[in-house]
Coordinates of C-alpha atoms and ligand atoms in Angstrom, one line a residue:
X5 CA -95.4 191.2 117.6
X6 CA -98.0 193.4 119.6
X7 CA -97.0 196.8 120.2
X8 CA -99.5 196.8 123.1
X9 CA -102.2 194.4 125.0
X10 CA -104.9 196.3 123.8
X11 CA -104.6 197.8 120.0
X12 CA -106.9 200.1 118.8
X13 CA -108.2 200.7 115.3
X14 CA -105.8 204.0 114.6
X15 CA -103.1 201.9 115.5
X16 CA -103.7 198.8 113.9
X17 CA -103.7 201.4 110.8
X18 CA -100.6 202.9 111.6
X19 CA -98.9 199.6 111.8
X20 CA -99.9 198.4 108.3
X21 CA -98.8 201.7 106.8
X22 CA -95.4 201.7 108.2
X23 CA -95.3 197.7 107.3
X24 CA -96.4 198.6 103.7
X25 CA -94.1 201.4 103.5
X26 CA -91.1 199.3 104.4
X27 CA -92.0 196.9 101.9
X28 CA -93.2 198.9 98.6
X29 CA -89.4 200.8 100.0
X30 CA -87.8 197.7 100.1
X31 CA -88.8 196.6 96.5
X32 CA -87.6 200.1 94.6
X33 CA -84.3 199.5 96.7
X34 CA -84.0 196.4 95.2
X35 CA -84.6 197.3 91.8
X36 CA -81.2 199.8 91.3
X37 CA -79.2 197.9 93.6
X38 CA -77.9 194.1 94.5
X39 CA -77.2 192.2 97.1
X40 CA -75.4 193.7 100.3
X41 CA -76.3 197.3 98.5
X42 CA -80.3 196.2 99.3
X43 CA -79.3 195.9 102.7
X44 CA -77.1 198.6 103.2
X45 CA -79.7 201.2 101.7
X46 CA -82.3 199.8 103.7
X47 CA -80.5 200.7 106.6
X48 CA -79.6 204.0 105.3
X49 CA -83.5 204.0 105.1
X50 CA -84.6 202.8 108.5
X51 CA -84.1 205.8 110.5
X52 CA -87.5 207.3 109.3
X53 CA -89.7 203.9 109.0
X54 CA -88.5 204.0 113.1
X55 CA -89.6 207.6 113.5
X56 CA -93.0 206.7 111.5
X57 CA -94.0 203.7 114.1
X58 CA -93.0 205.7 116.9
X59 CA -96.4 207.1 118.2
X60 CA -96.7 210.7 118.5
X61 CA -99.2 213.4 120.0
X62 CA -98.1 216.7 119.2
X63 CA -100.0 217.6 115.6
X64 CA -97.1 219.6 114.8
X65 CA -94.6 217.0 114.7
X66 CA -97.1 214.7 113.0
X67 CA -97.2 217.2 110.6
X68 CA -93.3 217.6 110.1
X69 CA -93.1 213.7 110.2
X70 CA -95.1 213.2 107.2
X71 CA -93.3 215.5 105.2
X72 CA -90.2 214.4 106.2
X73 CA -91.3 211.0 106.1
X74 CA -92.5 211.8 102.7
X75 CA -89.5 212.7 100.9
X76 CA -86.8 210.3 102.6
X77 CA -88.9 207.8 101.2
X78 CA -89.3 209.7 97.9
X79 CA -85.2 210.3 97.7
X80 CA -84.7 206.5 98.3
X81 CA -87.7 205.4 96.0
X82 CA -86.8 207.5 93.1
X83 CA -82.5 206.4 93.4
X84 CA -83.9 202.9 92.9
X85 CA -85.9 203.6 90.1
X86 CA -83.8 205.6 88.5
X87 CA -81.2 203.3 88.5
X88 CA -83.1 200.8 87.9
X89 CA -84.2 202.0 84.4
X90 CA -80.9 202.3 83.8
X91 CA -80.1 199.0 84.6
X92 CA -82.4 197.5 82.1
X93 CA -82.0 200.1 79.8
X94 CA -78.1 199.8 79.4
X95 CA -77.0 197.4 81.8
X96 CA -75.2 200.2 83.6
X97 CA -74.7 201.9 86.7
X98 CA -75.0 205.7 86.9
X99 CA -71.7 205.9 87.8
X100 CA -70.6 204.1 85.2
X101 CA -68.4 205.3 82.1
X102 CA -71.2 204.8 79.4
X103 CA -74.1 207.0 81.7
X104 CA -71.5 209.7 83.4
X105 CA -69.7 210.4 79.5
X106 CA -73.2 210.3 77.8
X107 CA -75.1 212.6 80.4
X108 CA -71.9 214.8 80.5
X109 CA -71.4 214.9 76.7
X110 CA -75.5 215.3 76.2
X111 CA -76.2 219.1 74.6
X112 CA -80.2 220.4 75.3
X113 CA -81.0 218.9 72.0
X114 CA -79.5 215.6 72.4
X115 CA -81.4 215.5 75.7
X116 CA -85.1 216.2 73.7
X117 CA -84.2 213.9 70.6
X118 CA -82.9 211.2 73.9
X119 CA -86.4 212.2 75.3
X120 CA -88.5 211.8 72.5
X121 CA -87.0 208.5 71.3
X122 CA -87.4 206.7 74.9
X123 CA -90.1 208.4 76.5
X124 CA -92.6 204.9 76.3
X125 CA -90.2 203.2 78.4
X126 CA -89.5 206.4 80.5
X127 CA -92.9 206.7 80.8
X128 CA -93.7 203.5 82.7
X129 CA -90.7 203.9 84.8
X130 CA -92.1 207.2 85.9
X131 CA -95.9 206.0 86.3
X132 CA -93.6 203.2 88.9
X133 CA -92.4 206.8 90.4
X134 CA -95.9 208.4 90.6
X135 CA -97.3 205.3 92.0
X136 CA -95.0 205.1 94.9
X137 CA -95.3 208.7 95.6
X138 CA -98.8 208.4 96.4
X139 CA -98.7 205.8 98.6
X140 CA -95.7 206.9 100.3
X141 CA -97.7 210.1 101.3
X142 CA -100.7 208.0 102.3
X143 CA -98.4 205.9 104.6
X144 CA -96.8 208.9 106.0
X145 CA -99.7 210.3 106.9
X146 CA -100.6 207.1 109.1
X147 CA -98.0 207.4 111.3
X148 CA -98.4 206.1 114.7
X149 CA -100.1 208.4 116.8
X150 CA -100.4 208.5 121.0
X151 CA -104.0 210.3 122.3
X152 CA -103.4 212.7 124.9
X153 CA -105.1 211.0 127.3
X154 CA -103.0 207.4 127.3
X155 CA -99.6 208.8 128.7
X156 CA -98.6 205.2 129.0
X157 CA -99.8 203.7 126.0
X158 CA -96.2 203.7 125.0
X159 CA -94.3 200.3 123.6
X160 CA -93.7 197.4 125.2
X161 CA -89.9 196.6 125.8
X162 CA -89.5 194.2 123.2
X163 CA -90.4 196.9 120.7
X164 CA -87.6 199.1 122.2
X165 CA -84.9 196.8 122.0
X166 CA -85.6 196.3 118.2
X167 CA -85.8 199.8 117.4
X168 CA -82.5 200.7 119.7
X169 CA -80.9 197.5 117.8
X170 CA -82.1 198.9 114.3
X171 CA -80.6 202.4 115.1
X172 CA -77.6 200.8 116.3
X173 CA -77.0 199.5 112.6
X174 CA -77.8 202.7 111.0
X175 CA -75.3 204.5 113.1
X176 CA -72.6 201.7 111.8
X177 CA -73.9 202.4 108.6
X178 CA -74.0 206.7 108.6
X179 CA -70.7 206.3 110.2
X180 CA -68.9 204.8 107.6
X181 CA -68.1 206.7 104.9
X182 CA -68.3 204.6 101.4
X183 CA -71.5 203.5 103.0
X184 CA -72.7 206.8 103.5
X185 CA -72.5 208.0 100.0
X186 CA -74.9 205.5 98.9
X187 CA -77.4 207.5 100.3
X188 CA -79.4 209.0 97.8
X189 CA -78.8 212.7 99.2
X190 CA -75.5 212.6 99.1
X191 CA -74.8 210.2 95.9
X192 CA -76.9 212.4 93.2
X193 CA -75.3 215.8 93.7
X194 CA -72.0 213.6 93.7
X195 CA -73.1 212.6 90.9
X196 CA -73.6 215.9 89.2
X197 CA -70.4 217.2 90.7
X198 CA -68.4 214.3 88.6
X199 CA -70.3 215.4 85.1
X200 CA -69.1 218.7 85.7
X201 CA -65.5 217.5 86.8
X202 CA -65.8 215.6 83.4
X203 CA -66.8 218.4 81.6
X204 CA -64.0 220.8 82.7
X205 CA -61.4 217.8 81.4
X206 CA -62.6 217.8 78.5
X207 CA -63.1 221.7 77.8
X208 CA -59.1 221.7 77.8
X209 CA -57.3 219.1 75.7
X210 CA -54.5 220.8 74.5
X211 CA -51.8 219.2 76.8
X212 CA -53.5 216.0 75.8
X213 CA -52.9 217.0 72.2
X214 CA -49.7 218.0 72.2
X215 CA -48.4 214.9 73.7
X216 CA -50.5 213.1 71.5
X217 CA -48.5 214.7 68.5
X218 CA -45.2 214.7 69.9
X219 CA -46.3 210.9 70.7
X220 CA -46.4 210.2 66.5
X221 CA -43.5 212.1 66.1
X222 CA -41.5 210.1 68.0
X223 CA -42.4 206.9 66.3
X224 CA -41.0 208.6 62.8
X225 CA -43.9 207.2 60.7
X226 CA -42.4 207.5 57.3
X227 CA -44.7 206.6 54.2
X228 CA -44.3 204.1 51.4
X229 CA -45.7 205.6 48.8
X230 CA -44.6 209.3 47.0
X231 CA -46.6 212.0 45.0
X232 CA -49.8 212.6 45.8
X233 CA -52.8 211.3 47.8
X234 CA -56.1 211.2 49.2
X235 CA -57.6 209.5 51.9
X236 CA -61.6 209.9 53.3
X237 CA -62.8 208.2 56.2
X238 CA -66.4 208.3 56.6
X239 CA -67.3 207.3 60.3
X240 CA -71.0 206.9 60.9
X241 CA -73.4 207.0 64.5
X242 CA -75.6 203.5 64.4
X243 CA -75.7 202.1 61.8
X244 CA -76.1 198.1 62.0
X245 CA -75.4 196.6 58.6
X246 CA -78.5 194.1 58.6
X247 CA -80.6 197.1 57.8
X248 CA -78.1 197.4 54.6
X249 CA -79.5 195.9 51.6
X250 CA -76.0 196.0 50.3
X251 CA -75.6 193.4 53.4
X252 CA -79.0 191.4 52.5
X253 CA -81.7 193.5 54.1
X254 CA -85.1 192.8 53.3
X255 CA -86.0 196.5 52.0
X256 CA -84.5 198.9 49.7
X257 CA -82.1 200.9 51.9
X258 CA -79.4 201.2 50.0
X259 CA -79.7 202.3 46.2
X260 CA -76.7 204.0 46.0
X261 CA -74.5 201.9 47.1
X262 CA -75.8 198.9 45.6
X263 CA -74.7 201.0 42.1
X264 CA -71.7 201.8 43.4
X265 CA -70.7 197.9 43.5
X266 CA -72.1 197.5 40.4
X267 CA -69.4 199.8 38.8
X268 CA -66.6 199.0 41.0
X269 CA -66.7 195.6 41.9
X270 CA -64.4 193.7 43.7
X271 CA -62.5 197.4 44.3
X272 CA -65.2 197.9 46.9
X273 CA -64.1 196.2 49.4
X274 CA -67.5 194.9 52.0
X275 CA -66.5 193.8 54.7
X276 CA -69.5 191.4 55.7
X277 CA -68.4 190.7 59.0
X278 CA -67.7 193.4 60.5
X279 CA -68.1 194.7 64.8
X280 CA -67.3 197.1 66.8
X281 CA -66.5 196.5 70.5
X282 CA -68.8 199.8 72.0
X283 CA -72.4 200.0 71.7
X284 CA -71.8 203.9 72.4
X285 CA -70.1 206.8 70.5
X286 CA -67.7 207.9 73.2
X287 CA -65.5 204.7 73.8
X288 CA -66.1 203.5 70.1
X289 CA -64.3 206.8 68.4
X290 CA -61.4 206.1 71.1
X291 CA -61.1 203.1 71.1
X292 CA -61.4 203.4 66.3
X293 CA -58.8 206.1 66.6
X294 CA -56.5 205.2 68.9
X295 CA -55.5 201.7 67.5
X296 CA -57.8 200.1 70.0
X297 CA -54.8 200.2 72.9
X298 CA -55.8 201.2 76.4
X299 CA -55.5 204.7 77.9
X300 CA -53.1 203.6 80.0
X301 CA -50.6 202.6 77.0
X302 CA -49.5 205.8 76.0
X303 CA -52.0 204.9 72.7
X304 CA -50.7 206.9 69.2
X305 CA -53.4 208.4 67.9
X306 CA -54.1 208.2 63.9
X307 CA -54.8 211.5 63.0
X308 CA -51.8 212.6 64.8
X309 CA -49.6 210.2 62.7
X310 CA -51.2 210.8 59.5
X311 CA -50.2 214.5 60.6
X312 CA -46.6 213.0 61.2
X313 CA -46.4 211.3 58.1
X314 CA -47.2 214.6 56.2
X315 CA -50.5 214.4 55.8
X316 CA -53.1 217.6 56.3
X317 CA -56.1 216.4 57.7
X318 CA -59.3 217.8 58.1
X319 CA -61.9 217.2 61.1
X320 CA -65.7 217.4 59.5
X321 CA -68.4 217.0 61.9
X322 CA -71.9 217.2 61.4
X323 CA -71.8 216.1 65.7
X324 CA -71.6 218.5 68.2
X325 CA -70.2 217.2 70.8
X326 CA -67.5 219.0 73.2
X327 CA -65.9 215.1 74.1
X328 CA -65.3 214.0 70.6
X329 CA -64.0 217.8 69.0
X330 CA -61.9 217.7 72.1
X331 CA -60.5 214.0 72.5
X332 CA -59.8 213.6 68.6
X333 CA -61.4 216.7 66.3
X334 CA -59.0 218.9 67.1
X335 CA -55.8 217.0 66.6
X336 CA -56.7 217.8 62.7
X337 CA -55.1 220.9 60.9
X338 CA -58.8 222.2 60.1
X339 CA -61.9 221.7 61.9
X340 CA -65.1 221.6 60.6
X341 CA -68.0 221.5 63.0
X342 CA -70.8 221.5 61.1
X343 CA -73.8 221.3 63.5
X344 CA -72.2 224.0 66.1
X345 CA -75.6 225.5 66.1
X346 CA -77.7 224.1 69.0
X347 CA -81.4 223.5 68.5
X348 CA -81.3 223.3 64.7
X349 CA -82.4 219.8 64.1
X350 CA -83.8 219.7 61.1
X351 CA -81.3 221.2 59.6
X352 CA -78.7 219.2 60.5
X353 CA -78.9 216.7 58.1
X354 CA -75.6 214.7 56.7
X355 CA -76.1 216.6 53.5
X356 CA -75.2 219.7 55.0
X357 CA -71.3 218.1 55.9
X358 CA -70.7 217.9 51.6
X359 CA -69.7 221.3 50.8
X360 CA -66.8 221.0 53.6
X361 CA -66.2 218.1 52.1
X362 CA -65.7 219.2 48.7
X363 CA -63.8 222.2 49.9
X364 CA -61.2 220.2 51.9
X365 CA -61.0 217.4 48.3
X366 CA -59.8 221.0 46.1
X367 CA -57.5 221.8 48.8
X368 CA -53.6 222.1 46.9
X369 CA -52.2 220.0 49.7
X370 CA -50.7 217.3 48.3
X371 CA -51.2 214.5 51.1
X372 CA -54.8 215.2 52.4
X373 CA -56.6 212.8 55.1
X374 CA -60.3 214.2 55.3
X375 CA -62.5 212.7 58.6
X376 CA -65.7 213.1 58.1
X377 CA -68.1 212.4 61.1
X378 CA -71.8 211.9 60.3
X379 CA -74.2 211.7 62.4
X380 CA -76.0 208.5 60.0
X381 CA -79.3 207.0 62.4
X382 CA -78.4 208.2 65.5
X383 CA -81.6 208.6 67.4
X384 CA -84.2 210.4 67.2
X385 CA -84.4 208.2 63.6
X386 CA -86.9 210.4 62.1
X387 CA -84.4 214.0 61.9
X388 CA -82.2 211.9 59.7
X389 CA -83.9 212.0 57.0
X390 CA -85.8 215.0 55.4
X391 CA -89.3 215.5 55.8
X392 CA -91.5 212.7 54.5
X393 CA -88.8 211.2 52.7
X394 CA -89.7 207.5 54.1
X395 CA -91.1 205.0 51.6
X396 CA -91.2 202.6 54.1
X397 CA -94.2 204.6 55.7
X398 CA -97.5 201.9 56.4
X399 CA -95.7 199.6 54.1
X400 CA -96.6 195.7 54.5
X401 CA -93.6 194.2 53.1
X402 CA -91.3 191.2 54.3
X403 CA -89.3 192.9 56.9
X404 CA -93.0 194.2 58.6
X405 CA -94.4 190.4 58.6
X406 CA -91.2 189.2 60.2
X407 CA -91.6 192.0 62.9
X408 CA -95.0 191.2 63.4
X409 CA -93.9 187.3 64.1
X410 CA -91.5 187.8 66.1
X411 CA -94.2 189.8 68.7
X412 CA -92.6 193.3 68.1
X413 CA -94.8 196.1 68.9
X414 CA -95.8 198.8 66.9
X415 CA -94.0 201.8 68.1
X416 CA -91.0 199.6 67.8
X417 CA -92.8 198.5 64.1
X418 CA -92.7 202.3 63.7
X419 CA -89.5 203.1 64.8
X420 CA -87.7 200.3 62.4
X421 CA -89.5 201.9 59.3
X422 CA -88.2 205.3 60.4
X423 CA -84.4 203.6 60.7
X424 CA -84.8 202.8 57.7
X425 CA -86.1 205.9 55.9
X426 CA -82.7 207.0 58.0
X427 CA -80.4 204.4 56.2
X428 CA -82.3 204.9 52.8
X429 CA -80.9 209.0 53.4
X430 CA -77.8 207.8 54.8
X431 CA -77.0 206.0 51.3
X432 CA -77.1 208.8 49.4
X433 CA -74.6 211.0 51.2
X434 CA -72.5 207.9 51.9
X435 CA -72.2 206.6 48.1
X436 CA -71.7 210.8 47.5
X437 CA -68.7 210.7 49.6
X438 CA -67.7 208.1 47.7
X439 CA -68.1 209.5 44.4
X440 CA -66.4 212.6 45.3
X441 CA -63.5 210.6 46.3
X442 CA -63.1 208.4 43.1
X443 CA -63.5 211.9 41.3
X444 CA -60.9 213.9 42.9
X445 CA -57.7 214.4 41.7
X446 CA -56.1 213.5 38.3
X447 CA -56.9 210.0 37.5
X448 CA -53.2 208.4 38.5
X449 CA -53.1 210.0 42.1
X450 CA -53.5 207.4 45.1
X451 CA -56.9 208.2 46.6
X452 CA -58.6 205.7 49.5
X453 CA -61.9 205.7 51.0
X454 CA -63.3 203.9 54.0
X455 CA -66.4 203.5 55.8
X456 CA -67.3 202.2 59.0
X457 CA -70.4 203.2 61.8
X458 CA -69.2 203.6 64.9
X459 CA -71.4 200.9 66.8
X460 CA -74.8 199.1 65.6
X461 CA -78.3 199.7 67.1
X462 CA -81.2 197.8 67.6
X463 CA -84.4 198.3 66.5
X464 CA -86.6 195.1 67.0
X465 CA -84.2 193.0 65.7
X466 CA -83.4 190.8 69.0
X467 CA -85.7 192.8 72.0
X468 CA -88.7 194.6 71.8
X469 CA -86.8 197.8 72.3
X470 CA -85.1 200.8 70.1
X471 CA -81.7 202.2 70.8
X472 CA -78.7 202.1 71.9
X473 CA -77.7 198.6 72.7
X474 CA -75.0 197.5 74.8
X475 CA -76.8 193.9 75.4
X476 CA -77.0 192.5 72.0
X477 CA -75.4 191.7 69.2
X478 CA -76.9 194.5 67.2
X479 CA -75.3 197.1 69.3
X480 CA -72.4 195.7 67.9
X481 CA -72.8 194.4 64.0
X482 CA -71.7 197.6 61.4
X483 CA -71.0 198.0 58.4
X484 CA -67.4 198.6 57.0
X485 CA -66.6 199.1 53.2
X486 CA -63.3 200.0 51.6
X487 CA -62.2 201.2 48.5
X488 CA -58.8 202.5 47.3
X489 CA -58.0 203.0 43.2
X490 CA -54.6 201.2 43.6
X491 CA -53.4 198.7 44.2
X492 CA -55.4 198.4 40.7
X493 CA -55.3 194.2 41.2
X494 CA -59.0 193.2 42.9
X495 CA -58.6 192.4 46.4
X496 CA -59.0 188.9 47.1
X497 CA -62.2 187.0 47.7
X498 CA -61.3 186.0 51.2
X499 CA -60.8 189.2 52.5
X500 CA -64.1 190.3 52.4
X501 CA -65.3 187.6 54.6
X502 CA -62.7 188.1 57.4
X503 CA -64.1 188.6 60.7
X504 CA -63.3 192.9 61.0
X505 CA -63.4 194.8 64.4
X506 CA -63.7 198.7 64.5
X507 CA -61.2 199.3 67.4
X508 CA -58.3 197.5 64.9
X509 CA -59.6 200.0 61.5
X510 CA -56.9 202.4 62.3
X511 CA -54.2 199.5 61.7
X512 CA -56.0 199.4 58.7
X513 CA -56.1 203.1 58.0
X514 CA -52.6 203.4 58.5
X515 CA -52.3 200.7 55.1
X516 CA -54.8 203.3 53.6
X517 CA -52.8 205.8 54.2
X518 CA -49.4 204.3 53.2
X519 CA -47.9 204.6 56.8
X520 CA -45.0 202.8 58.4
X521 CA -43.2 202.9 61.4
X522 CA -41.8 200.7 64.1
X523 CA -44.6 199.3 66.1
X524 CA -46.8 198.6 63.5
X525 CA -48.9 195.7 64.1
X526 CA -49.5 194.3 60.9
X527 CA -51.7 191.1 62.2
X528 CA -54.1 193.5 62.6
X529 CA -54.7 195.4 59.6
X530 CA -57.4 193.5 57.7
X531 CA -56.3 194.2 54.4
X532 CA -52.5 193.0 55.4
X533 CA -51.8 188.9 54.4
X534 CA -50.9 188.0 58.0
X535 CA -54.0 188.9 59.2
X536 CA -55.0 187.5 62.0
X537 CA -58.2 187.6 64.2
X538 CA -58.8 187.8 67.7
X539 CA -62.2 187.7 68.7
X540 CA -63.3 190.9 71.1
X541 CA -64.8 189.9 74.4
X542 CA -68.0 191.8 74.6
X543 CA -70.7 192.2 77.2
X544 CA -72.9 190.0 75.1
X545 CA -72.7 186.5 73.6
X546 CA -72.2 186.2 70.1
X547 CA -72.3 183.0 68.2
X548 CA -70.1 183.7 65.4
X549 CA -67.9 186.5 64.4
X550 CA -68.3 184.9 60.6
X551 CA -71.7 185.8 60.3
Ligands
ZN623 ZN1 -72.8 206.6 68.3

């Protein structure tokens, strides 16, 4: 459509920038949002593309144009790609549960370790920024332009209808408000508003807590078992039981362990099938502690029935993280957090949780129910282990030749041998806890152990990719052992192939602990004969819970 008869070289420029704006625009819309969202951020967007065709004289306003220009199409441009990461990243939406709660949970050094561990992919993402920056001040720049001496060089009418038509719909679309806040200006300090709304729930949970306990009081949980006991329930961050060679892993990751099942045999209870529902910490630990029931239920929460029952418990936490101590640490009679320290990385190795550990074990209390939280591979893989403790380093074994066939890169190469140097550590302090347990006490007392991660991770094993995981199965497959000196009769050989799911191991716990009240579910404790399965619905398709 000509703008005029006669077009001159300046304009025809001017023309292809705005086109080629609206376009390259157009695309990193696209990118972070779908369907009617493309449109209705394009119109948010439109106002300025009008402004950039619309020929000017005065230098001054050219001037103010092209900045303004500039960064409207910078705001929208970076929105898009930002959310764009995340949708390939994580399958989520900024606003979303799993973003808002990690972001708002996320200390200084989670944010570098976070940094460090996904900066390739962040990297390209941000070169996708860079690049549209550039040419987004090269088109504004080459907005249209009217010379002084062509008073009349002005549009023709057809022009002016479509632009008073296009403004039409962007005044429809500023004047309506849930519209409106999809604009990039007014949707990211929204955004940070609701992190700091979420923080300021969490700093106070004590109303939470109290009705949590008076909660599991009023089911009267009374137990089945007298004299003494001791129950230790190990929860790990990201661990994915295919990297166990206790579950058939190709390399040595899991010594200790392995040794452990040599003595004990069938007393150790592996479950080989096990899942959680989450691929992140936040809803995982809610969902593993509060019997997997919706918010919205009223949910009893275990430690405050284990407190119920009698029990003391003890919250030990090499995590520090305001949600978790909030939402579930600090229902226990003693808290423990370990790492409290910001910024001390290296030291905040798994190892450094023992001592607590063995403190809370000689405690007189007779009924004792010790949590310990570890933080196991969470990234960045290489602070959890100590330094140059990874054998796995340049080594050309099976697990490498399989990586290599199956196209994986080599920082992802890189990053799996570094998992694993973090699983190989992990053992130790894992089969420790263990160790401790079977060691506490005189030899008669009750004592029960249990270990489970929290969600898996993946690292090469289905994408080219290392992290978190909400898309496939290995965000999801964990480990989960058991092991409890009585009843002394071996657990039977079925049970260790049942399909397992995290969010149902308090139901479990609960048998661990020698609980009962009204309300129990007992079709869902895996060790219980009525067992019975449901398989979770997860975000991702997974062929067989039996495997
Ligand atoms: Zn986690």
């Amino acid at each position: 459509m000509p703008l005029s008869n006669h077009t001159t070289r300046p304009q025809r420029m001017s023309r292809r920038a705005t086109t080629l704006l609206a376009a390259v625009l157009l695309a990193c819309i696209a990118l972070g949002h779908e369907g009617r969202r493309v449109a209705q951020l394009a119109l948010l967007a439109a106002p300025m593309l009008v402004w950039l065709a619309w020929p000017v004289h005065s230098a001054g306003v050219h001037r103010t144009r092209t900045a303004a220009v500039w960064l409207w199409a910078v705001a929208f441009a970076l929105d898009g790609i930002v959310r764009g990461y995340l949708q390939h990243t994580y399958q989520a939406a900024p606003e979303g549960a799993l973003v808002l709660g990690s972001a708002a949970n996320s200390n200084a050094r989670e944010s570098a370790e976070y940094f460090s561990t996904q900066w390739r992919t962040m990297a390209l993402w941000a070169a996708l920024a860079l690049g549209f920056s550039v040419l987004a001040g090269w088109c504004a720049m080459h907005g249209a332009r009217r010379p002084a001496d062509s008073p009349q060089a002005g549009q023709s009418r057809w022009v002016l209808a479509m632009a008073c038509v296009l403004l039409l719909a962007c005044t429809l679309g500023y004047a309506s408000k849930p519209w409106r806040r999809l604009h990039p200006v007014l949707f990211w300090p929204n955004w940070v508003q609701s992190l700091q709304t979420l923080r300021g729930q969490w700093s106070d949970q004590q109303h939470t807590r109290d009705r949590a306990l008076q909660r599991a009081q009023a089911a009267a949980p009374t137990l089945t078992q007298t004299g003494p006991a001791t129950v230790v329930l190990v929860i790990t961050d990201s661990i994915n039981r295919d990297n166990l060679a206790l579950y058939g892993y190709g390399r040595p990751t899991t010594p200790q362990l392995l040794a452990q099942q040599a003595q004990l045999g069938n007393q150790m209870l592996v479950l080989r099938n096990a899942w959680s529902v989450d691929a992140s910490t936040l809803p995982a630990m809610r969902n593993m502690l509060n019997f997997g029931q919706p918010e919205s239920d009223d949910p009893l929460h275990l430690l405050a029935l284990a407190r119920a029952a009698g029990y003391k418990v003890w919250w030990i936490s090499n995590h520090d993280d305001m949600a978790i101590e909030q939402k579930h640490g600090r229902l226990a009679d003693v808290v423990d957090m370990v790492n409290r320290t910001p910024g001390r990385a290296s030291a905040s190795l798994d190892s450094e949780l023992l001592d607590c550990v063995q403190e809370a074990l000689q405690d007189p209390a007779e009924r004792k129910l010790v949590v310990v939280h570890l933080m196991g591979a969470h990234p960045h893989y290489s602070l959890r282990f100590p330094d140059g403790a990874n054998p796995f380093q340049g080594s050309k074994d099976g697990v490498e030749t399989d990586l290599i066939q199956a196209g994986r890169s080599a920082w992802v190469r890189k990053f799996r041998r570094e998992y694993d140097a973090a699983v190989l550590y992990h053992d130790s302090i894992v089969a420790e806890l263990l160790q401790m347990t079977r060691d506490t006490g005189a030899p008669q007392t009750y004592r029960a152990w249990m270990y489970l991660s929290d969600h898996g991770q993946e690292v090469g094993h289905v994408n080219d990719y290392a992290g978190h995981s909400p898309s496939t199965p290995a965000g999801y497959r964990i480990p989960a052992i058991i092991w409890r000196n009585q009843p002394p009769t071996p657990p039977s050989a079925d049970l260790a192939t049942r399909p397992f799911r995290a969010d149902w191991a308090a139901w479990t716990l609960a048998d661990l602990l020698n609980i009962q009240w009204t309300g129990q579910t007992l079709s869902r404790d895996v060790l219980a004969p009525g067992y019975q399965w449901q398989a979770p619905v997860l975000p991702v398709e997974v062929g067989s819970f039996a495997d």
